[in-house]
Amino acid sequence: KSNVNKEIWKPNATVAAIVEQNGLFLLVEEETSRGIRFNQPAGHLEDGETIVNAVIRETLEETAYEFTPGALLGIYHWKHEHNETTYLRFAFIGSVGKNYPEQVLDDGIIRAVWMSIDEIREKQALMRSDQVLTCFEDYLAGKQYPLAAITHL
């Protein structure tokens, strides 16, 4: 059987930043097709960019903070229940540095916000996806892998 005319399925590659500072986690409040939701600073990998550079760029664009990745938290495979899109999310643990408060944030981003894990758990229904709380819980459980686990050729 020929696959010449068959469309090849591909997941969406995304990145996310996990930042804890003074017991609070960095999130973005954003407009979505399902209303206002919270998410880690996150976005899509762009052509020609490394996965690590993508998370640095996305965090800056969505929060106006410089992000320094320190470790890979994990890779999350998730199929969106509302639009049937499959995502492969590369979540990174890191820290933020300089903030640029005058910077205009990405379209759809309302603001960057810091929340405790208890606030995040209480607002679970307002999280963009199940991946948000799962990533924080994995972080709190101590999961992490060296950045060297990712090879860019």
Tab-separated table of N, CA, C and O in Angstrom, residues 10-66:
chain	number	residue	atom	x	y	z
A	10	LYS	N	1.791	14.686	12.726
A	10	LYS	CA	2.905	15.197	13.516
A	10	LYS	C	2.363	15.925	14.735
A	10	LYS	O	1.429	16.718	14.620
A	11	PRO	N	2.968	15.665	15.902
A	11	PRO	CA	2.555	16.403	17.097
A	11	PRO	C	3.141	17.814	17.078
A	11	PRO	O	4.100	18.086	16.353
A	12	ASN	N	2.572	18.689	17.868
A	12	ASN	CA	3.100	20.041	18.044
A	12	ASN	C	4.167	20.003	19.131
A	12	ASN	O	3.915	19.504	20.237
A	13	ALA	N	5.341	20.534	18.841
A	13	ALA	CA	6.420	20.609	19.834
A	13	ALA	C	6.312	21.941	20.562
A	13	ALA	O	6.323	23.012	19.943
A	14	THR	N	6.177	21.862	21.886
A	14	THR	CA	6.070	23.071	22.698
A	14	THR	C	7.086	23.022	23.833
A	14	THR	O	7.636	21.962	24.156
A	15	VAL	N	7.311	24.185	24.432
A	15	VAL	CA	8.232	24.313	25.561
A	15	VAL	C	7.503	25.034	26.686
A	15	VAL	O	6.543	25.772	26.450
A	16	ALA	N	7.966	24.821	27.913
A	16	ALA	CA	7.385	25.511	29.062
A	16	ALA	C	8.465	25.739	30.105
A	16	ALA	O	9.382	24.924	30.261
A	17	ALA	N	8.340	26.856	30.827
A	17	ALA	CA	9.301	27.214	31.877
A	17	ALA	C	8.668	27.028	33.250
A	17	ALA	O	7.558	27.498	33.498
A	18	ILE	N	9.392	26.331	34.123
A	18	ILE	CA	8.970	26.139	35.511
A	18	ILE	C	9.910	26.968	36.367
A	18	ILE	O	11.109	26.683	36.445
A	19	VAL	N	9.360	28.021	36.991
A	19	VAL	CA	10.166	28.930	37.799
A	19	VAL	C	9.541	29.041	39.176
A	19	VAL	O	8.363	29.384	39.299
A	20	GLU	N	10.344	28.749	40.200
A	20	GLU	CA	9.912	28.962	41.586
A	20	GLU	C	10.822	30.005	42.199
A	20	GLU	O	12.047	29.930	42.072
A	21	GLN	N	10.214	30.986	42.846
A	21	GLN	CA	10.983	32.049	43.493
A	21	GLN	C	10.255	32.430	44.777
A	21	GLN	O	9.078	32.774	44.736
A	22	ASN	N	10.954	32.328	45.885
A	22	ASN	CA	10.371	32.671	47.190
A	22	ASN	C	9.063	31.929	47.460
A	22	ASN	O	8.109	32.489	47.993
A	23	GLY	N	9.014	30.648	47.051
A	23	GLY	CA	7.833	29.829	47.306
A	23	GLY	C	6.678	30.070	46.352
A	23	GLY	O	5.601	29.501	46.537
A	24	LEU	N	6.880	30.903	45.345
A	24	LEU	CA	5.831	31.190	44.371
A	24	LEU	C	6.280	30.743	42.990
A	24	LEU	O	7.472	30.736	42.681
A	25	PHE	N	5.297	30.389	42.145
A	25	PHE	CA	5.574	29.931	40.793
A	25	PHE	C	5.131	30.987	39.780
A	25	PHE	O	4.089	31.616	39.954
A	26	LEU	N	5.917	31.131	38.722
A	26	LEU	CA	5.617	32.083	37.657
A	26	LEU	C	4.624	31.474	36.663
A	26	LEU	O	4.857	30.385	36.142
A	27	LEU	N	3.532	32.183	36.439
A	27	LEU	CA	2.537	31.786	35.445
A	27	LEU	C	2.198	32.991	34.589
A	27	LEU	O	2.559	34.123	34.922
A	28	VAL	N	1.482	32.719	33.509
A	28	VAL	CA	0.912	33.797	32.717
A	28	VAL	C	-0.599	33.633	32.736
A	28	VAL	O	-1.115	32.521	32.751
A	29	GLU	N	-1.279	34.759	32.784
A	29	GLU	CA	-2.725	34.777	32.643
A	29	GLU	C	-2.973	35.134	31.188
A	29	GLU	O	-2.425	36.126	30.689
A	30	GLU	N	-3.766	34.311	30.488
A	30	GLU	CA	-3.912	34.510	29.054
A	30	GLU	C	-5.329	34.269	28.577
A	30	GLU	O	-6.101	33.546	29.197
A	31	GLU	N	-5.643	34.905	27.453
A	31	GLU	CA	-6.929	34.707	26.798
A	31	GLU	C	-6.825	33.468	25.922
A	31	GLU	O	-5.862	33.308	25.182
A	32	THR	N	-7.821	32.575	26.027
A	32	THR	CA	-7.847	31.366	25.208
A	32	THR	C	-9.240	31.224	24.607
A	32	THR	O	-10.167	31.968	24.970
A	33	SER	N	-9.406	30.244	23.743
A	33	SER	CA	-10.721	29.996	23.145
A	33	SER	C	-11.731	29.540	24.197
A	33	SER	O	-12.930	29.563	23.958
A	34	ARG	N	-11.240	29.144	25.374
A	34	ARG	CA	-12.129	28.696	26.462
A	34	ARG	C	-12.176	29.714	27.597
A	34	ARG	O	-12.537	29.388	28.719
A	35	GLY	N	-11.787	30.955	27.312
A	35	GLY	CA	-11.808	31.998	28.332
A	35	GLY	C	-10.423	32.255	28.899
A	35	GLY	O	-9.421	31.745	28.389
A	36	ILE	N	-10.370	33.030	29.958
A	36	ILE	CA	-9.088	33.372	30.577
A	36	ILE	C	-8.589	32.172	31.373
A	36	ILE	O	-9.314	31.582	32.169
A	37	ARG	N	-7.334	31.814	31.126
A	37	ARG	CA	-6.700	30.661	31.770
A	37	ARG	C	-5.302	31.027	32.238
A	37	ARG	O	-4.742	32.049	31.838
A	38	PHE	N	-4.732	30.146	33.077
A	38	PHE	CA	-3.360	30.296	33.550
A	38	PHE	C	-2.507	29.185	32.960
A	38	PHE	O	-2.966	28.065	32.766
A	39	ASN	N	-1.246	29.501	32.707
A	39	ASN	CA	-0.320	28.536	32.121
A	39	ASN	C	1.087	28.903	32.561
A	39	ASN	O	1.339	30.025	32.988
A	40	GLN	N	1.996	27.945	32.462
A	40	GLN	CA	3.385	28.317	32.573
A	40	GLN	C	3.723	29.168	31.360
A	40	GLN	O	3.043	29.060	30.333
A	41	PRO	N	4.775	29.984	31.440
A	41	PRO	CA	5.254	30.614	30.207
A	41	PRO	C	5.576	29.477	29.233
A	41	PRO	O	6.352	28.577	29.562
A	42	ALA	N	4.949	29.492	28.071
A	42	ALA	CA	5.061	28.342	27.170
A	42	ALA	C	4.741	28.763	25.744
A	42	ALA	O	4.117	29.791	25.512
A	43	GLY	N	5.167	27.934	24.805
A	43	GLY	CA	4.853	28.214	23.421
A	43	GLY	C	5.453	27.185	22.488
A	43	GLY	O	6.038	26.191	22.935
A	44	HIS	N	5.330	27.450	21.224
A	44	HIS	CA	5.762	26.510	20.192
A	44	HIS	C	7.212	26.701	19.798
A	44	HIS	O	7.711	27.821	19.723
A	45	LEU	N	7.852	25.594	19.520
A	45	LEU	CA	9.196	25.589	18.949
A	45	LEU	C	9.100	26.133	17.536
A	45	LEU	O	8.214	25.741	16.776
A	46	GLU	N	9.997	27.064	17.184
A	46	GLU	CA	9.994	27.642	15.844
A	46	GLU	C	11.088	27.002	14.997
A	46	GLU	O	12.095	26.526	15.524
A	47	ASP	N	10.875	26.995	13.697
A	47	ASP	CA	11.833	26.418	12.765
A	47	ASP	C	13.192	27.101	12.930
A	47	ASP	O	13.274	28.325	13.017
A	48	GLY	N	14.246	26.298	12.998
A	48	GLY	CA	15.596	26.827	13.089
A	48	GLY	C	16.056	27.169	14.496
A	48	GLY	O	17.165	27.663	14.679
A	49	GLU	N	15.240	26.901	15.505
A	49	GLU	CA	15.603	27.259	16.869
A	49	GLU	C	15.793	25.988	17.702
A	49	GLU	O	15.134	24.987	17.456
A	50	THR	N	16.690	26.032	18.665
A	50	THR	CA	16.862	24.882	19.554
A	50	THR	C	15.729	24.877	20.582
A	50	THR	O	15.093	25.909	20.826
A	51	ILE	N	15.515	23.734	21.187
A	51	ILE	CA	14.461	23.610	22.196
A	51	ILE	C	14.761	24.512	23.389
A	51	ILE	O	13.872	25.183	23.918
A	52	VAL	N	16.017	24.573	23.790
A	52	VAL	CA	16.411	25.426	24.922
A	52	VAL	C	16.222	26.900	24.565
A	52	VAL	O	15.691	27.672	25.369
A	53	ASN	N	16.632	27.297	23.368
A	53	ASN	CA	16.445	28.698	22.965
A	53	ASN	C	14.963	29.054	22.883
A	53	ASN	O	14.582	30.192	23.159
A	54	ALA	N	14.126	28.090	22.527
A	54	ALA	CA	12.683	28.337	22.439
A	54	ALA	C	12.096	28.693	23.802
A	54	ALA	O	11.304	29.627	23.915
A	55	VAL	N	12.497	27.978	24.840
A	55	VAL	CA	11.930	28.262	26.170
A	55	VAL	C	12.448	29.599	26.708
A	55	VAL	O	11.720	30.328	27.385
A	56	ILE	N	13.669	29.952	26.374
A	56	ILE	CA	14.207	31.258	26.775
A	56	ILE	C	13.415	32.368	26.081
A	56	ILE	O	12.974	33.335	26.713
A	57	ARG	N	13.200	32.224	24.777
A	57	ARG	CA	12.460	33.221	23.994
A	57	ARG	C	11.018	33.343	24.462
A	57	ARG	O	10.518	34.449	24.698
A	58	GLU	N	10.337	32.200	24.594
A	58	GLU	CA	8.926	32.232	24.988
A	58	GLU	C	8.737	32.871	26.361
A	58	GLU	O	7.790	33.636	26.570
A	59	THR	N	9.616	32.566	27.304
A	59	THR	CA	9.486	33.146	28.647
A	59	THR	C	9.645	34.657	28.592
A	59	THR	O	8.863	35.389	29.206
A	60	LEU	N	10.614	35.128	27.834
A	60	LEU	CA	10.807	36.573	27.693
A	60	LEU	C	9.599	37.226	27.020
A	60	LEU	O	9.094	38.255	27.488
A	61	GLU	N	9.097	36.617	25.950
A	61	GLU	CA	7.963	37.191	25.218
A	61	GLU	C	6.676	37.224	26.046
A	61	GLU	O	5.870	38.135	25.896
A	62	GLU	N	6.498	36.226	26.912
A	62	GLU	CA	5.228	36.126	27.650
A	62	GLU	C	5.266	36.764	29.034
A	62	GLU	O	4.205	37.075	29.578
A	63	THR	N	6.472	36.921	29.619
A	63	THR	CA	6.549	37.435	30.990
A	63	THR	C	7.411	38.676	31.134
A	63	THR	O	7.378	39.318	32.182
A	64	ALA	N	8.243	38.979	30.136
A	64	ALA	CA	9.224	40.075	30.184
A	64	ALA	C	10.363	39.777	31.173
A	64	ALA	O	11.053	40.677	31.612
A	65	TYR	N	10.550	38.495	31.509
A	65	TYR	CA	11.678	38.069	32.339
A	65	TYR	C	12.673	37.280	31.503
A	65	TYR	O	12.272	36.447	30.682
A	66	GLU	N	13.968	37.508	31.749
A	66	GLU	CA	15.009	36.656	31.172
A	66	GLU	C	14.982	35.329	31.922
A	66	GLU	O	14.932	35.316	33.157
